[in-house]
Amino acid sequence: MLETTRDRELALITGRWGAPSDLRSAALTWFTEAGLSEDKVMDANIHPLLQHAAEVTHGQEHADAVPDVDREQLDEYRPPTQIADRRLEGTDVEPHDGASIMVRVINNRIDPKRVLTLNSEQRATLDRAIEILETTIPDLSRDALSYLQMFALTDRPNMVGETWMEYPGLVLFGPAAFETPKVLAESLFHEALHSKTVWLERGMKTLLEEATSGEQDEDDKPIQVPWRREEDGSVSQWSTVRTFDAFYVYAHLTVSAAAVWEAERLDKDLDQWRRICFRAAYLSNQLRNNPKCADIGSERHQVVGWLDDIRAQPFDLSPAGQEQLTRAA
């Protein structure tokens, strides 16, 4: 039985779905079939553009073509040991290595917005955010951040953090992410987990076999997300796969948010933990009980069960919140 936050932290990096060696070994065949070496896979050291190229090799279609770059430069890229040093710089330099090539790709895609260079205040916020992760969830954050190859600050004002799923290992932030060290710490952890989810799913051997041969409508978004709103004010709708990916992240966040609250016992941190626990429970209920989620794959359902046994449970629910956790359609 998991009695403490530390117990939950360690449980999330244990076993078939959590241990780094198990997760990467399961994904090994997928990567080697795309021409990537075993060493790079087991070290989780694969440039985001090589990840993208591997998906194309496996027949996954994307709006963005694989950039015409020297693959040797990407193969030679090694993420710096220190997380803070994995930031991309917004200076105009001639692309000559794996980092600057990625800056060019990002700038082309978000034009007229650009990658920015962190100022001294933002650097201090980044250093403090990393310190928060290292002191509150040292093992869990170390594991999650091992899938973060590089990150960039952009001048997109309405964005906190974003992961382009075709480029696992790359995270983009907006200035809002640097509002406080705690906001940035959560966003770093959150986005790194999205990249880890990609690795997890690439190791699900029966996932493609159980898929409906491409018949699943990617525009079908049956899951209401009550805490998100569209520009017109309507409740956001997610696909079943996006719901799984989000649940994977939120289940982990229930543990990190608990650790942050336990460190200082501040009311605002308790409120954030409460919100996260509700969201994880809501998404779990949808994945377990909404008929639309039945076809996400048996291995994804196994992960849902595994995470449900680990995540922190919701608390202090309002009647409306309790009702939302029992409704699955």
Short mmCIF file of C-alpha atoms in Angstrom, two decimals:
data_model
loop_
_atom_site.label_atom_id
_atom_site.label_comp_id
_atom_site.label_asym_id
_atom_site.label_seq_id
_atom_site.Cartn_x
_atom_site.Cartn_y
_atom_site.Cartn_z
CA MET A 1 0.00 0.00 0.00
CA LEU A 2 1.28 3.45 -0.93
CA GLU A 3 1.13 5.56 2.21
CA THR A 4 3.34 8.54 1.37
CA THR A 5 4.03 10.86 -1.53
CA ARG A 6 7.53 9.43 -1.69
CA ASP A 7 6.04 5.93 -2.05
CA ARG A 8 3.95 7.15 -4.97
CA GLU A 9 6.93 8.87 -6.56
CA LEU A 10 9.00 5.68 -6.55
CA ALA A 11 6.06 3.57 -7.74
CA LEU A 12 5.81 5.74 -10.86
CA ILE A 13 9.32 4.73 -11.94
CA THR A 14 8.96 1.02 -11.15
CA GLY A 15 7.77 -1.94 -13.19
CA ARG A 16 6.78 -2.46 -16.81
CA TRP A 17 5.17 0.95 -17.25
CA GLY A 18 7.49 2.98 -15.03
CA ALA A 19 11.06 1.67 -14.90
CA PRO A 20 13.22 3.50 -17.48
CA SER A 21 14.99 0.35 -18.66
CA ASP A 22 11.71 -1.52 -19.11
CA LEU A 23 10.02 1.33 -20.95
CA ARG A 24 12.93 1.88 -23.32
CA SER A 25 13.53 -1.82 -23.92
CA ALA A 26 9.89 -2.21 -24.93
CA ALA A 27 10.27 0.62 -27.47
CA LEU A 28 13.63 -0.60 -28.78
CA THR A 29 12.33 -2.53 -31.79
CA TRP A 30 10.23 0.41 -32.97
CA PHE A 31 13.29 2.66 -32.98
CA THR A 32 15.81 0.21 -34.42
CA GLU A 33 13.44 -0.60 -37.30
CA ALA A 34 13.69 3.11 -38.14
CA GLY A 35 17.49 2.98 -38.19
CA LEU A 36 18.32 4.27 -34.71
CA SER A 37 20.95 2.59 -32.57
CA GLU A 38 20.26 0.62 -29.41
CA ASP A 39 22.60 2.84 -27.40
CA LYS A 40 20.72 6.00 -28.34
CA VAL A 41 17.40 4.37 -27.46
CA MET A 42 18.50 3.06 -24.08
CA ASP A 43 19.98 6.47 -23.24
CA ALA A 44 16.78 8.23 -24.47
CA ASN A 45 19.16 10.34 -26.52
CA ILE A 46 17.36 10.93 -29.81
CA HIS A 47 17.11 14.34 -31.44
CA PRO A 48 13.47 15.46 -31.94
CA LEU A 49 13.98 15.64 -35.71
CA LEU A 50 15.21 12.03 -35.72
CA GLN A 51 12.10 11.12 -33.76
CA HIS A 52 10.07 12.79 -36.48
CA ALA A 53 11.96 10.97 -39.22
CA ALA A 54 11.38 7.65 -37.44
CA GLU A 55 7.65 8.27 -37.40
CA VAL A 56 7.70 8.97 -41.13
CA THR A 57 9.64 5.73 -41.65
CA HIS A 58 6.85 3.92 -39.83
CA GLY A 59 4.28 5.47 -42.14
CA GLN A 60 2.89 8.11 -39.78
CA GLU A 61 1.83 11.18 -41.71
CA HIS A 62 2.52 14.70 -40.54
CA ALA A 63 1.80 18.15 -41.87
CA ASP A 64 5.48 19.03 -41.60
CA ALA A 65 7.94 17.28 -43.88
CA VAL A 66 11.22 16.11 -42.42
CA PRO A 67 13.60 19.06 -42.86
CA ASP A 68 16.42 18.64 -45.34
CA VAL A 69 19.32 18.62 -42.91
CA ASP A 70 22.50 16.67 -42.42
CA ARG A 71 21.46 13.63 -40.38
CA GLU A 72 25.01 13.26 -39.10
CA GLN A 73 24.65 16.60 -37.29
CA LEU A 74 21.52 15.29 -35.60
CA ASP A 75 23.17 11.97 -34.72
CA GLU A 76 26.03 13.85 -33.08
CA TYR A 77 23.77 15.98 -30.91
CA ARG A 78 24.04 15.24 -27.19
CA PRO A 79 21.77 17.05 -24.74
CA PRO A 80 23.75 18.90 -22.08
CA THR A 81 23.89 17.20 -18.71
CA GLN A 82 22.36 20.18 -16.92
CA ILE A 83 18.69 20.73 -17.70
CA ALA A 84 19.10 24.52 -17.78
CA ASP A 85 21.69 24.17 -20.53
CA ARG A 86 19.20 22.40 -22.80
CA ARG A 87 17.54 25.72 -23.60
CA LEU A 88 17.69 26.90 -27.18
CA GLU A 89 19.01 30.38 -27.91
CA GLY A 90 17.12 32.84 -30.05
CA THR A 91 20.16 34.41 -31.64
CA ASP A 92 20.40 34.45 -35.42
CA VAL A 93 23.14 31.95 -36.14
CA GLU A 94 23.86 29.83 -39.15
CA PRO A 95 22.46 26.34 -38.46
CA HIS A 96 25.42 24.08 -37.89
CA ASP A 97 24.48 21.74 -35.09
CA GLY A 98 21.49 19.89 -33.69
CA ALA A 99 20.35 22.76 -31.48
CA SER A 100 20.54 25.58 -34.02
CA ILE A 101 18.89 23.40 -36.67
CA MET A 102 15.96 22.95 -34.29
CA VAL A 103 15.71 26.72 -33.77
CA ARG A 104 15.40 27.19 -37.52
CA VAL A 105 12.62 24.59 -37.72
CA ILE A 106 10.71 26.19 -34.83
CA ASN A 107 11.02 29.71 -36.23
CA ASN A 108 9.81 28.57 -39.64
CA ARG A 109 6.78 26.91 -38.09
CA ILE A 110 5.70 29.70 -35.72
CA ASP A 111 6.61 32.64 -38.00
CA PRO A 112 6.21 35.59 -37.39
CA LYS A 113 6.77 34.58 -33.75
CA ARG A 114 10.32 33.66 -32.80
CA VAL A 115 12.47 31.74 -30.35
CA LEU A 116 13.81 34.09 -27.69
CA THR A 117 16.92 34.10 -25.54
CA LEU A 118 16.21 33.99 -21.80
CA ASN A 119 17.02 37.15 -19.91
CA SER A 120 18.72 37.11 -16.52
CA GLU A 121 15.45 37.11 -14.58
CA GLN A 122 14.10 34.21 -16.62
CA ARG A 123 17.34 32.31 -16.12
CA ALA A 124 16.97 32.74 -12.36
CA THR A 125 13.37 31.50 -12.56
CA LEU A 126 14.53 28.47 -14.54
CA ASP A 127 17.24 27.65 -12.03
CA ARG A 128 14.78 27.88 -9.16
CA ALA A 129 12.20 25.75 -11.02
CA ILE A 130 14.73 22.99 -11.53
CA GLU A 131 15.68 23.22 -7.87
CA ILE A 132 12.03 22.76 -6.88
CA LEU A 133 11.78 19.60 -8.96
CA GLU A 134 15.06 18.24 -7.64
CA THR A 135 14.05 18.77 -4.01
CA THR A 136 10.38 17.72 -4.14
CA ILE A 137 10.39 14.77 -6.59
CA PRO A 138 14.09 14.06 -7.21
CA ASP A 139 13.81 10.61 -8.79
CA LEU A 140 10.58 11.17 -10.69
CA SER A 141 11.69 14.48 -12.17
CA ARG A 142 15.09 13.06 -13.12
CA ASP A 143 13.33 10.29 -15.03
CA ALA A 144 10.82 12.58 -16.77
CA LEU A 145 13.41 15.18 -17.73
CA SER A 146 15.61 12.51 -19.28
CA TYR A 147 13.14 12.60 -22.20
CA LEU A 148 13.58 16.37 -22.59
CA GLN A 149 16.23 16.98 -25.23
CA MET A 150 15.75 20.72 -25.62
CA PHE A 151 13.33 23.53 -24.86
CA ALA A 152 12.72 27.02 -26.16
CA LEU A 153 11.12 30.23 -24.97
CA THR A 154 8.98 31.85 -27.66
CA ASP A 155 7.14 35.16 -27.85
CA ARG A 156 3.72 33.51 -28.08
CA PRO A 157 1.88 35.44 -25.35
CA ASN A 158 -1.06 33.11 -24.73
CA MET A 159 0.95 29.93 -24.25
CA VAL A 160 2.42 28.43 -21.09
CA GLY A 161 3.91 25.17 -22.36
CA GLU A 162 3.46 23.04 -25.45
CA THR A 163 4.81 19.78 -26.82
CA TRP A 164 4.67 19.06 -30.53
CA MET A 165 3.98 15.33 -30.46
CA GLU A 166 5.73 14.77 -33.79
CA TYR A 167 8.90 16.14 -32.17
CA PRO A 168 9.16 14.27 -28.84
CA GLY A 169 11.88 15.72 -26.66
CA LEU A 170 11.17 19.32 -27.68
CA VAL A 171 9.18 21.68 -25.44
CA LEU A 172 8.09 25.23 -26.21
CA PHE A 173 7.25 27.79 -23.55
CA GLY A 174 5.58 31.16 -23.66
CA PRO A 175 6.54 34.03 -21.31
CA ALA A 176 3.65 33.04 -19.00
CA ALA A 177 5.55 29.90 -17.99
CA PHE A 178 8.14 32.09 -16.29
CA GLU A 179 5.58 33.85 -14.07
CA THR A 180 6.91 32.03 -10.99
CA PRO A 181 9.37 29.19 -10.38
CA LYS A 182 6.53 26.88 -9.33
CA VAL A 183 4.59 27.54 -12.54
CA LEU A 184 7.68 26.77 -14.60
CA ALA A 185 8.57 23.68 -12.54
CA GLU A 186 5.12 22.20 -13.10
CA SER A 187 5.20 23.08 -16.80
CA LEU A 188 8.66 21.55 -17.30
CA PHE A 189 7.53 18.34 -15.62
CA HIS A 190 4.18 18.35 -17.42
CA GLU A 191 5.64 18.76 -20.90
CA ALA A 192 8.49 16.29 -20.34
CA LEU A 193 5.85 13.70 -19.45
CA HIS A 194 4.18 14.22 -22.81
CA SER A 195 7.43 13.17 -24.49
CA LYS A 196 7.72 10.19 -22.17
CA THR A 197 4.18 9.15 -23.12
CA VAL A 198 5.29 8.90 -26.75
CA TRP A 199 8.04 6.48 -25.74
CA LEU A 200 5.58 4.50 -23.64
CA GLU A 201 3.17 4.08 -26.54
CA ARG A 202 5.92 3.07 -28.95
CA GLY A 203 6.58 0.11 -26.69
CA MET A 204 2.97 -1.08 -26.69
CA LYS A 205 3.31 -4.13 -28.90
CA THR A 206 -0.38 -4.77 -29.43
CA LEU A 207 -1.42 -1.16 -29.87
CA LEU A 208 -1.20 -1.14 -33.66
CA GLU A 209 -2.66 -4.63 -33.90
CA GLU A 210 -5.70 -3.55 -31.91
CA ALA A 211 -6.15 -0.28 -33.75
CA THR A 212 -8.98 -0.05 -36.21
CA SER A 213 -6.68 0.02 -39.25
CA GLY A 214 -6.84 3.78 -39.53
CA GLU A 215 -10.63 3.85 -39.28
CA GLN A 216 -10.68 5.87 -36.07
CA ASP A 217 -11.84 9.39 -36.84
CA GLU A 218 -9.23 11.79 -35.49
CA ASP A 219 -11.86 14.54 -35.62
CA ASP A 220 -14.09 12.60 -33.23
CA LYS A 221 -13.68 14.32 -29.88
CA PRO A 222 -16.28 12.83 -27.54
CA ILE A 223 -14.72 13.72 -24.17
CA GLN A 224 -15.79 16.99 -22.56
CA VAL A 225 -13.06 18.76 -20.60
CA PRO A 226 -14.89 20.99 -18.10
CA TRP A 227 -11.87 23.04 -17.01
CA ARG A 228 -10.99 24.15 -20.54
CA ARG A 229 -12.84 26.57 -22.80
CA GLU A 230 -12.62 27.34 -26.51
CA GLU A 231 -12.41 30.90 -27.82
CA ASP A 232 -16.18 30.99 -28.22
CA GLY A 233 -16.65 29.99 -24.56
CA SER A 234 -17.78 26.44 -25.26
CA VAL A 235 -16.40 23.49 -23.29
CA SER A 236 -13.37 21.89 -24.95
CA GLN A 237 -13.68 18.39 -26.40
CA TRP A 238 -10.82 15.89 -26.60
CA SER A 239 -10.24 12.72 -28.57
CA THR A 240 -9.96 9.50 -26.58
CA VAL A 241 -6.23 9.23 -27.25
CA ARG A 242 -5.61 12.80 -26.16
CA THR A 243 -7.63 12.02 -23.03
CA PHE A 244 -5.32 9.10 -22.28
CA ASP A 245 -2.21 11.19 -22.86
CA ALA A 246 -3.54 13.93 -20.56
CA PHE A 247 -4.50 11.43 -17.86
CA TYR A 248 -0.98 10.00 -17.93
CA VAL A 249 0.38 13.47 -17.20
CA TYR A 250 -2.20 14.45 -14.59
CA ALA A 251 -1.77 11.20 -12.67
CA HIS A 252 1.91 12.06 -12.29
CA LEU A 253 1.07 15.66 -11.40
CA THR A 254 -1.02 14.48 -8.44
CA VAL A 255 2.25 13.27 -6.93
CA SER A 256 4.37 16.30 -7.80
CA ALA A 257 1.69 18.71 -6.59
CA ALA A 258 1.42 16.81 -3.31
CA ALA A 259 5.18 17.06 -2.83
CA VAL A 260 5.15 20.81 -3.55
CA TRP A 261 2.35 21.35 -1.04
CA GLU A 262 4.07 19.23 1.62
CA ALA A 263 7.24 21.32 1.29
CA GLU A 264 5.64 24.58 2.47
CA ARG A 265 1.96 23.83 3.20
CA LEU A 266 0.72 26.94 1.41
CA ASP A 267 -2.99 27.35 0.68
CA LYS A 268 -2.40 28.15 -2.98
CA ASP A 269 -0.38 24.95 -3.41
CA LEU A 270 -3.17 22.98 -1.73
CA ASP A 271 -5.67 24.51 -4.15
CA GLN A 272 -3.51 23.49 -7.10
CA TRP A 273 -3.13 19.95 -5.76
CA ARG A 274 -6.92 19.74 -5.30
CA ARG A 275 -7.52 20.87 -8.90
CA ILE A 276 -5.02 18.37 -10.29
CA CYS A 277 -6.43 15.44 -8.30
CA PHE A 278 -9.92 16.24 -9.59
CA ARG A 279 -8.71 16.41 -13.19
CA ALA A 280 -6.85 13.11 -12.95
CA ALA A 281 -9.90 11.41 -11.43
CA TYR A 282 -12.23 12.92 -14.05
CA LEU A 283 -10.08 11.72 -16.94
CA SER A 284 -9.71 8.28 -15.37
CA ASN A 285 -13.47 7.97 -15.05
CA GLN A 286 -13.90 8.83 -18.71
CA LEU A 287 -11.26 6.33 -19.82
CA ARG A 288 -12.73 3.56 -17.68
CA ASN A 289 -16.43 4.12 -18.20
CA ASN A 290 -17.13 6.15 -21.32
CA PRO A 291 -17.97 3.65 -24.11
CA LYS A 292 -16.12 5.84 -26.60
CA CYS A 293 -12.86 5.01 -24.77
CA ALA A 294 -13.20 1.24 -25.06
CA ASP A 295 -11.03 1.09 -28.19
CA ILE A 296 -7.94 2.96 -26.99
CA GLY A 297 -6.12 -0.40 -26.68
CA SER A 298 -5.70 -2.98 -23.96
CA GLU A 299 -2.22 -1.75 -23.04
CA ARG A 300 -3.42 1.80 -22.57
CA HIS A 301 -6.14 0.44 -20.31
CA GLN A 302 -3.48 -1.44 -18.35
CA VAL A 303 -1.62 1.82 -17.84
CA VAL A 304 -4.82 3.49 -16.64
CA GLY A 305 -5.27 0.77 -14.03
CA TRP A 306 -1.63 1.01 -12.98
CA LEU A 307 -1.81 4.78 -12.55
CA ASP A 308 -5.14 4.59 -10.71
CA ASP A 309 -3.43 2.49 -8.06
CA ILE A 310 -0.70 5.11 -7.60
CA ARG A 311 -2.16 8.59 -8.09
CA ALA A 312 -3.37 10.74 -5.23
CA GLN A 313 -7.14 10.66 -4.90
CA PRO A 314 -9.46 13.69 -5.15
CA PHE A 315 -10.46 15.45 -1.96
CA ASP A 316 -12.72 18.27 -0.75
CA LEU A 317 -15.05 17.80 -3.71
CA SER A 318 -18.08 19.99 -4.18
CA PRO A 319 -21.39 18.23 -5.01
CA ALA A 320 -20.97 19.34 -8.63
CA GLY A 321 -17.43 17.97 -8.72
CA GLN A 322 -18.52 14.66 -7.23
CA GLU A 323 -21.27 14.40 -9.83
CA GLN A 324 -18.78 14.99 -12.65
CA LEU A 325 -16.68 12.07 -11.38
CA THR A 326 -19.59 9.66 -11.69
CA ARG A 327 -20.78 10.71 -15.13
CA ALA A 328 -19.00 9.14 -18.11
CA ALA A 329 -20.72 10.48 -21.17
#
